[in-house]
mmCIF file of C-alpha atoms in Angstrom:
data_model
loop_
_atom_site.group_PDB
_atom_site.id
_atom_site.type_symbol
_atom_site.label_atom_id
_atom_site.label_comp_id
_atom_site.label_asym_id
_atom_site.label_seq_id
_atom_site.Cartn_x
_atom_site.Cartn_y
_atom_site.Cartn_z
ATOM 1 C CA MET A 1 56.945 -32.214 -32.357
ATOM 2 C CA SER A 2 56.738 -32.791 -28.634
ATOM 3 C CA SER A 3 58.221 -35.826 -26.995
ATOM 4 C CA GLY A 4 57.424 -37.460 -23.727
ATOM 5 C CA ILE A 5 53.716 -36.565 -23.575
ATOM 6 C CA ASP A 6 51.579 -38.013 -20.790
ATOM 7 C CA VAL A 7 48.214 -36.821 -22.133
ATOM 8 C CA LEU A 8 47.493 -35.772 -25.708
ATOM 9 C CA VAL A 9 44.122 -34.029 -25.961
ATOM 10 C CA LEU A 10 42.397 -34.088 -29.351
ATOM 11 C CA GLY A 11 39.754 -31.489 -30.155
ATOM 12 C CA GLY A 12 37.486 -29.442 -27.957
ATOM 13 C CA ALA A 13 39.183 -26.032 -28.281
ATOM 14 C CA GLY A 14 36.969 -22.973 -28.408
ATOM 15 C CA VAL A 15 35.505 -19.888 -26.795
ATOM 16 C CA ASP A 16 32.416 -19.574 -24.591
ATOM 17 C CA THR A 17 30.395 -16.428 -24.058
ATOM 18 C CA ILE A 18 29.064 -16.518 -20.495
ATOM 19 C CA VAL A 19 25.685 -15.027 -19.613
ATOM 20 C CA TYR A 20 24.412 -15.244 -16.026
ATOM 21 C CA VAL A 21 20.608 -15.402 -16.216
ATOM 22 C CA PRO A 22 17.991 -15.027 -13.457
ATOM 23 C CA ALA A 23 16.574 -18.518 -13.994
ATOM 24 C CA LEU A 24 16.744 -21.628 -16.155
ATOM 25 C CA PRO A 25 14.660 -22.114 -18.152
ATOM 26 C CA LEU A 26 14.811 -18.410 -18.895
ATOM 27 C CA PRO A 27 11.331 -16.820 -18.722
ATOM 28 C CA TYR A 28 10.254 -15.196 -21.941
ATOM 29 C CA ALA A 29 10.582 -11.418 -21.935
ATOM 30 C CA ASP A 30 11.486 -8.708 -24.379
ATOM 31 C CA SER A 31 14.700 -8.176 -22.397
ATOM 32 C CA HIS A 32 16.535 -9.195 -19.222
ATOM 33 C CA MET A 33 19.116 -7.220 -17.289
ATOM 34 C CA VAL A 34 22.114 -9.478 -16.587
ATOM 35 C CA PRO A 35 25.608 -9.082 -15.107
ATOM 36 C CA ALA A 36 28.588 -8.513 -17.365
ATOM 37 C CA ILE A 37 28.603 -10.730 -20.443
ATOM 38 C CA GLU A 38 32.084 -12.100 -20.990
ATOM 39 C CA ALA A 39 33.802 -14.243 -23.587
ATOM 40 C CA ARG A 40 36.643 -16.492 -22.456
ATOM 41 C CA ALA A 41 38.649 -19.276 -24.017
ATOM 42 C CA GLY A 42 37.924 -22.747 -22.732
ATOM 43 C CA GLN A 43 35.760 -25.571 -24.029
ATOM 44 C CA THR A 44 35.919 -29.253 -23.149
ATOM 45 C CA GLY A 45 39.328 -30.067 -24.652
ATOM 46 C CA ASP A 46 40.861 -26.882 -23.303
ATOM 47 C CA PHE A 47 39.691 -27.668 -19.779
ATOM 48 C CA VAL A 48 40.912 -31.268 -19.856
ATOM 49 C CA ALA A 49 44.291 -30.064 -21.121
ATOM 50 C CA LEU A 50 44.536 -27.317 -18.500
ATOM 51 C CA GLY A 51 43.423 -29.690 -15.749
ATOM 52 C CA ALA A 52 45.911 -32.406 -16.653
ATOM 53 C CA HIS A 53 48.736 -29.875 -16.973
ATOM 54 C CA ALA A 54 47.955 -28.300 -13.586
ATOM 55 C CA LEU A 55 48.181 -31.754 -12.010
ATOM 56 C CA GLY A 56 51.709 -32.203 -13.316
ATOM 57 C CA LEU A 57 51.037 -34.346 -16.370
ATOM 58 C CA ARG A 58 52.957 -33.507 -19.534
ATOM 59 C CA THR A 59 50.113 -32.377 -21.754
ATOM 60 C CA HIS A 60 49.700 -31.412 -25.405
ATOM 61 C CA HIS A 61 46.564 -30.169 -27.179
ATOM 62 C CA LEU A 62 45.753 -30.602 -30.874
ATOM 63 C CA ASP A 63 42.779 -29.010 -32.626
ATOM 64 C CA LEU A 64 41.530 -26.790 -35.433
ATOM 65 C CA LEU A 65 41.542 -23.031 -34.795
ATOM 66 C CA GLY A 66 40.527 -20.042 -36.858
ATOM 67 C CA ALA A 67 42.699 -17.067 -37.730
ATOM 68 C CA ASP A 68 40.354 -14.849 -35.728
ATOM 69 C CA HIS A 69 40.047 -13.052 -32.406
ATOM 70 C CA HIS A 70 38.548 -16.103 -30.730
ATOM 71 C CA GLY A 71 41.426 -18.250 -31.913
ATOM 72 C CA ASP A 72 43.766 -15.677 -30.387
ATOM 73 C CA LEU A 73 41.976 -16.131 -27.041
ATOM 74 C CA VAL A 74 42.552 -19.897 -27.201
ATOM 75 C CA ARG A 75 46.175 -19.452 -28.190
ATOM 76 C CA ALA A 76 46.735 -16.970 -25.362
ATOM 77 C CA LEU A 77 45.131 -19.304 -22.810
ATOM 78 C CA HIS A 78 47.502 -22.128 -23.696
ATOM 79 C CA ARG A 79 50.505 -19.850 -23.887
ATOM 80 C CA ASP A 80 49.762 -18.230 -20.519
ATOM 81 C CA ARG A 81 49.226 -21.607 -18.820
ATOM 82 C CA GLY A 82 52.201 -23.269 -20.468
ATOM 83 C CA VAL A 83 50.203 -25.944 -22.290
ATOM 84 C CA PRO A 84 51.697 -26.822 -25.706
ATOM 85 C CA LEU A 85 49.174 -26.377 -28.519
ATOM 86 C CA THR A 86 49.381 -27.620 -32.090
ATOM 87 C CA GLU A 87 46.784 -25.870 -34.222
ATOM 88 C CA VAL A 88 45.357 -26.784 -37.595
ATOM 89 C CA PRO A 89 43.879 -23.913 -39.679
ATOM 90 C CA GLN A 90 40.069 -23.760 -39.567
ATOM 91 C CA PRO A 91 38.669 -21.504 -42.335
ATOM 92 C CA ALA A 92 35.199 -21.561 -40.744
ATOM 93 C CA GLY A 93 36.567 -19.973 -37.588
ATOM 94 C CA THR A 94 37.195 -20.999 -33.994
ATOM 95 C CA LYS A 95 34.412 -22.945 -32.286
ATOM 96 C CA ARG A 96 32.089 -20.809 -30.176
ATOM 97 C CA ALA A 97 29.234 -21.296 -27.733
ATOM 98 C CA VAL A 98 26.991 -19.233 -25.484
ATOM 99 C CA ASN A 99 26.548 -20.578 -21.957
ATOM 100 C CA LEU A 100 23.492 -19.452 -20.011
ATOM 101 C CA VAL A 101 24.259 -19.968 -16.310
ATOM 102 C CA GLY A 102 21.477 -20.022 -13.703
ATOM 103 C CA PRO A 103 21.675 -18.928 -10.048
ATOM 104 C CA ASP A 104 22.152 -22.545 -8.910
ATOM 105 C CA GLY A 105 25.150 -23.066 -11.205
ATOM 106 C CA ARG A 106 23.334 -25.094 -13.855
ATOM 107 C CA ARG A 107 24.062 -24.186 -17.454
ATOM 108 C CA LEU A 108 22.522 -24.331 -20.901
ATOM 109 C CA SER A 109 25.023 -24.298 -23.769
ATOM 110 C CA LEU A 110 24.212 -23.031 -27.259
ATOM 111 C CA TYR A 111 26.796 -24.173 -29.812
ATOM 112 C CA ASP A 112 27.450 -22.365 -33.085
ATOM 113 C CA SER A 113 27.115 -25.201 -35.607
ATOM 114 C CA THR A 114 28.562 -23.168 -38.476
ATOM 115 C CA ARG A 115 32.132 -23.311 -37.108
ATOM 116 C CA GLY A 116 33.051 -26.457 -38.967
ATOM 117 C CA HIS A 117 32.497 -28.611 -42.044
ATOM 118 C CA GLU A 118 31.926 -32.304 -42.647
ATOM 119 C CA ASP A 119 35.315 -32.616 -44.340
ATOM 120 C CA ASP A 120 37.279 -31.101 -41.425
ATOM 121 C CA ARG A 121 40.169 -33.362 -40.452
ATOM 122 C CA LEU A 122 43.093 -33.431 -38.069
ATOM 123 C CA PRO A 123 46.096 -34.287 -40.277
ATOM 124 C CA PRO A 124 46.761 -38.026 -39.834
ATOM 125 C CA GLU A 125 50.526 -37.543 -39.875
ATOM 126 C CA THR A 126 50.289 -34.989 -37.056
ATOM 127 C CA VAL A 127 47.983 -37.196 -34.990
ATOM 128 C CA ARG A 128 50.279 -40.178 -35.567
ATOM 129 C CA ALA A 129 53.456 -38.309 -34.615
ATOM 130 C CA LEU A 130 52.005 -36.882 -31.397
ATOM 131 C CA ALA A 131 50.153 -40.032 -30.330
ATOM 132 C CA ALA A 132 53.266 -42.163 -30.940
ATOM 133 C CA VAL A 133 55.088 -40.311 -28.140
ATOM 134 C CA SER A 134 52.059 -40.116 -25.820
ATOM 135 C CA ARG A 135 51.146 -42.422 -22.967
ATOM 136 C CA HIS A 136 47.472 -41.584 -23.303
ATOM 137 C CA VAL A 137 45.112 -39.753 -25.680
ATOM 138 C CA HIS A 138 41.898 -38.050 -24.570
ATOM 139 C CA VAL A 139 39.514 -37.651 -27.513
ATOM 140 C CA SER A 140 36.835 -34.963 -27.585
ATOM 141 C CA ILE A 141 33.650 -35.908 -29.438
ATOM 142 C CA THR A 142 33.991 -33.096 -31.955
ATOM 143 C CA GLN A 143 33.554 -34.226 -35.549
ATOM 144 C CA PRO A 144 37.188 -34.098 -36.772
ATOM 145 C CA CYS A 145 38.266 -36.415 -33.947
ATOM 146 C CA ALA A 146 36.041 -39.233 -35.179
ATOM 147 C CA HIS A 147 38.281 -39.594 -38.219
ATOM 148 C CA ALA A 148 41.421 -39.846 -36.059
ATOM 149 C CA ARG A 149 40.389 -43.128 -34.454
ATOM 150 C CA PRO A 150 42.051 -45.478 -37.001
ATOM 151 C CA VAL A 151 45.364 -43.632 -36.620
ATOM 152 C CA LEU A 152 45.140 -43.845 -32.825
ATOM 153 C CA ARG A 153 44.622 -47.603 -33.028
ATOM 154 C CA GLU A 154 47.871 -47.903 -34.977
ATOM 155 C CA THR A 155 49.906 -46.133 -32.276
ATOM 156 C CA GLY A 156 48.771 -48.361 -29.414
ATOM 157 C CA ALA A 157 48.231 -45.436 -27.027
ATOM 158 C CA THR A 158 45.431 -45.868 -24.512
ATOM 159 C CA VAL A 159 42.391 -43.702 -25.219
ATOM 160 C CA SER A 160 39.697 -41.987 -23.180
ATOM 161 C CA THR A 161 36.656 -39.988 -24.227
ATOM 162 C CA ASP A 162 33.797 -38.074 -22.633
ATOM 163 C CA LEU A 163 30.308 -38.596 -24.060
ATOM 164 C CA HIS A 164 28.944 -35.759 -21.907
ATOM 165 C CA ASN A 165 25.127 -35.781 -21.697
ATOM 166 C CA TRP A 166 24.570 -38.664 -24.119
ATOM 167 C CA ASP A 167 21.091 -40.155 -23.968
ATOM 168 C CA GLY A 168 22.375 -43.667 -24.646
ATOM 169 C CA THR A 169 20.711 -43.927 -28.066
ATOM 170 C CA GLN A 170 22.235 -41.384 -30.463
ATOM 171 C CA PRO A 171 24.629 -43.300 -32.771
ATOM 172 C CA TYR A 172 27.142 -40.458 -33.158
ATOM 173 C CA GLN A 173 28.558 -40.929 -29.645
ATOM 174 C CA GLU A 174 28.731 -44.726 -29.985
ATOM 175 C CA GLN A 175 31.730 -44.575 -32.329
ATOM 176 C CA PHE A 176 33.678 -42.822 -29.554
ATOM 177 C CA ALA A 177 32.292 -44.969 -26.726
ATOM 178 C CA TYR A 178 33.281 -48.278 -28.283
ATOM 179 C CA ALA A 179 36.798 -47.169 -29.280
ATOM 180 C CA ALA A 180 38.027 -45.945 -25.868
ATOM 181 C CA ASP A 181 39.703 -47.708 -22.947
ATOM 182 C CA VAL A 182 38.223 -45.219 -20.455
ATOM 183 C CA VAL A 183 34.770 -43.763 -21.079
ATOM 184 C CA PHE A 184 33.307 -40.842 -19.149
ATOM 185 C CA LEU A 185 29.694 -39.724 -19.463
ATOM 186 C CA SER A 186 26.987 -37.961 -17.491
ATOM 187 C CA THR A 187 23.862 -39.603 -16.091
ATOM 188 C CA ALA A 188 21.834 -36.446 -16.842
ATOM 189 C CA GLU A 189 20.031 -37.815 -19.923
ATOM 190 C CA LEU A 190 20.221 -41.548 -19.197
ATOM 191 C CA ALA A 191 17.031 -43.441 -18.402
ATOM 192 C CA ASP A 192 19.038 -46.379 -17.051
ATOM 193 C CA PRO A 193 22.689 -45.416 -16.378
ATOM 194 C CA GLU A 194 23.845 -48.891 -15.349
ATOM 195 C CA ARG A 195 22.411 -50.511 -18.447
ATOM 196 C CA THR A 196 24.097 -47.935 -20.707
ATOM 197 C CA MET A 197 27.413 -48.345 -18.892
ATOM 198 C CA ARG A 198 27.299 -52.126 -19.235
ATOM 199 C CA ARG A 199 26.439 -51.870 -22.921
ATOM 200 C CA ILE A 200 29.494 -49.667 -23.492
ATOM 201 C CA ALA A 201 31.711 -52.202 -21.727
ATOM 202 C CA GLU A 202 30.208 -55.172 -23.573
ATOM 203 C CA ARG A 203 30.252 -53.725 -27.083
ATOM 204 C CA GLY A 204 33.470 -51.756 -26.924
ATOM 205 C CA ARG A 205 36.944 -52.110 -25.486
ATOM 206 C CA ALA A 206 36.466 -50.003 -22.343
ATOM 207 C CA GLU A 207 38.288 -51.234 -19.258
ATOM 208 C CA VAL A 208 36.367 -48.756 -17.129
ATOM 209 C CA VAL A 209 33.214 -46.683 -17.602
ATOM 210 C CA VAL A 210 32.570 -43.729 -15.294
ATOM 211 C CA ALA A 211 29.222 -41.929 -15.143
ATOM 212 C CA THR A 212 29.143 -38.645 -13.242
ATOM 213 C CA ALA A 213 25.947 -37.763 -11.391
ATOM 214 C CA GLY A 214 26.491 -34.233 -10.121
ATOM 215 C CA ALA A 215 25.817 -33.804 -6.423
ATOM 216 C CA ASP A 216 25.192 -37.565 -6.148
ATOM 217 C CA GLY A 217 28.817 -38.361 -7.007
ATOM 218 C CA ALA A 218 29.604 -40.819 -9.781
ATOM 219 C CA TYR A 219 29.465 -44.504 -10.675
ATOM 220 C CA GLN A 220 32.339 -46.664 -11.865
ATOM 221 C CA LEU A 221 32.004 -49.893 -13.817
ATOM 222 C CA LEU A 222 35.165 -51.971 -13.720
ATOM 223 C CA GLY A 223 35.547 -55.705 -14.242
ATOM 224 C CA GLY A 224 31.789 -56.091 -14.342
ATOM 225 C CA GLU A 225 31.360 -54.541 -10.882
ATOM 226 C CA LEU A 226 29.492 -51.258 -10.461
ATOM 227 C CA THR A 227 30.604 -49.117 -7.521
ATOM 228 C CA HIS A 228 29.616 -45.678 -6.265
ATOM 229 C CA ILE A 229 32.089 -42.796 -6.102
ATOM 230 C CA PRO A 230 30.906 -40.573 -3.228
ATOM 231 C CA PRO A 231 30.530 -36.846 -3.875
ATOM 232 C CA VAL A 232 33.053 -34.435 -2.412
ATOM 233 C CA THR A 233 31.794 -31.351 -0.593
ATOM 234 C CA PRO A 234 33.135 -28.265 -2.370
ATOM 235 C CA SER A 235 35.408 -26.065 -0.292
ATOM 236 C CA ALA A 236 33.483 -22.927 -1.347
ATOM 237 C CA PRO A 237 29.955 -22.113 -2.541
ATOM 238 C CA VAL A 238 28.860 -23.735 -5.804
ATOM 239 C CA VAL A 239 28.578 -21.033 -8.440
ATOM 240 C CA ASP A 240 28.872 -22.844 -11.776
ATOM 241 C CA SER A 241 28.918 -26.429 -13.031
ATOM 242 C CA ASN A 242 30.706 -25.473 -16.245
ATOM 243 C CA GLY A 243 33.841 -27.570 -16.687
ATOM 244 C CA ALA A 244 33.091 -29.934 -13.793
ATOM 245 C CA GLY A 245 32.981 -33.003 -16.023
ATOM 246 C CA ASP A 246 36.213 -32.022 -17.754
ATOM 247 C CA ALA A 247 37.867 -31.488 -14.363
ATOM 248 C CA PHE A 248 36.623 -34.891 -13.194
ATOM 249 C CA ALA A 249 38.153 -36.531 -16.283
ATOM 250 C CA ALA A 250 41.490 -34.766 -15.739
ATOM 251 C CA GLY A 251 41.592 -35.783 -12.067
ATOM 252 C CA TYR A 252 40.664 -39.373 -12.851
ATOM 253 C CA LEU A 253 43.285 -39.646 -15.601
ATOM 254 C CA PHE A 254 45.894 -38.167 -13.272
ATOM 255 C CA GLY A 255 45.213 -40.995 -10.829
ATOM 256 C CA ARG A 256 45.247 -43.620 -13.543
ATOM 257 C CA LEU A 257 48.493 -42.424 -15.105
ATOM 258 C CA THR A 258 50.247 -42.201 -11.740
ATOM 259 C CA GLY A 259 49.336 -45.791 -10.840
ATOM 260 C CA GLU A 260 46.574 -45.181 -8.309
ATOM 261 C CA PRO A 261 43.862 -47.807 -7.688
ATOM 262 C CA PRO A 262 40.433 -47.213 -9.276
ATOM 263 C CA GLU A 263 38.759 -45.950 -6.100
ATOM 264 C CA ARG A 264 41.521 -43.387 -5.664
ATOM 265 C CA CYS A 265 41.164 -42.306 -9.301
ATOM 266 C CA GLY A 266 37.464 -41.758 -8.639
ATOM 267 C CA LEU A 267 38.262 -39.701 -5.553
ATOM 268 C CA PHE A 268 40.684 -37.516 -7.513
ATOM 269 C CA GLY A 269 38.021 -36.967 -10.160
ATOM 270 C CA ALA A 270 35.401 -36.058 -7.570
ATOM 271 C CA ILE A 271 37.735 -33.575 -5.865
ATOM 272 C CA ALA A 272 38.656 -31.886 -9.143
ATOM 273 C CA GLY A 273 35.017 -31.744 -10.244
ATOM 274 C CA ALA A 274 33.902 -30.239 -6.938
ATOM 275 C CA TYR A 275 36.610 -27.591 -7.171
ATOM 276 C CA ALA A 276 35.456 -26.654 -10.680
ATOM 277 C CA CYS A 277 31.951 -25.980 -9.376
ATOM 278 C CA THR A 278 33.322 -23.215 -7.123
ATOM 279 C CA VAL A 279 34.891 -21.342 -10.053
ATOM 280 C CA PRO A 280 32.827 -18.779 -12.005
ATOM 281 C CA ALA A 281 32.456 -19.690 -15.664
ATOM 282 C CA THR A 282 34.174 -16.452 -16.627
ATOM 283 C CA ARG A 283 37.440 -17.845 -15.220
ATOM 284 C CA ALA A 284 39.434 -20.760 -16.630
ATOM 285 C CA ASP A 285 40.703 -21.999 -13.275
ATOM 286 C CA VAL A 286 41.566 -25.599 -12.347
ATOM 287 C CA ILE A 287 42.790 -27.389 -9.240
ATOM 288 C CA GLY A 288 46.530 -27.902 -8.810
ATOM 289 C CA ARG A 289 48.327 -31.095 -7.855
ATOM 290 C CA GLU A 290 49.253 -29.981 -4.316
ATOM 291 C CA GLU A 291 45.685 -28.989 -3.410
ATOM 292 C CA LEU A 292 44.210 -32.142 -4.928
ATOM 293 C CA LEU A 293 46.574 -34.438 -3.028
ATOM 294 C CA ARG A 294 46.067 -32.494 0.205
ATOM 295 C CA THR A 295 42.279 -32.776 -0.130
ATOM 296 C CA ALA A 296 42.559 -36.495 -0.878
ATOM 297 C CA THR A 297 44.593 -37.152 2.272
ATOM 298 C CA PRO A 298 42.399 -38.519 5.123
#
């Protein structure tokens, strides 16, 4: 087992097949000619782990993986980037998705729902051993992670989660929202973002709730006060929004775990998220610590 972990990431390992399409929504046709279709390792947990590691945080990733080609891609990604990975056998195979990416960088993700079962679990003893030596645990909202929450409470490690494009009503995400100290989510599907953020803070244990709003920046609820995190202008053309939310979470957690004030954490998240938007989805590339700190310097 690892010791001295800054960020333990639970869940969210998998492979995406990237398809660049002429428009979203995609017009109906018998066929479309598209650029090269590529499969690459990297789903939400992978990107948070890679992002935290690149920023100098001691990172470890735990998830279920299949004994298949796609699992090999995930294993190779972690090995090549130097991110420790503990894998649990997944008979149903490694999680997969198809991402349709439009010309403006927006994406539509299609997830293969057969790559898991209701009784999938992360072994409690493994979760307990890793979390016990971790300063912080970031929990993906994949099904096996829901069952790890009681074990995490026992260890006393602080917890974050990302609800992604939650609409504020589906009960599945609530179990994650109310059990985390730091909650990230997107405003994309929220009718009233501030109301949803305040409900998370009131009903759960969250110290801070951060809602990302794309080109409009983000919003941070802390101590009952809602503040705006200004957007950061990307240093290169925006080509893909895939992984931007994961990058934001990694940048924010880097600030939090290195003792930065909340507004600085928000800035780090915005910088990392903006950088991710300049990276084609076919590449698993994340901002490094030196570039992030240089960009954050007035």
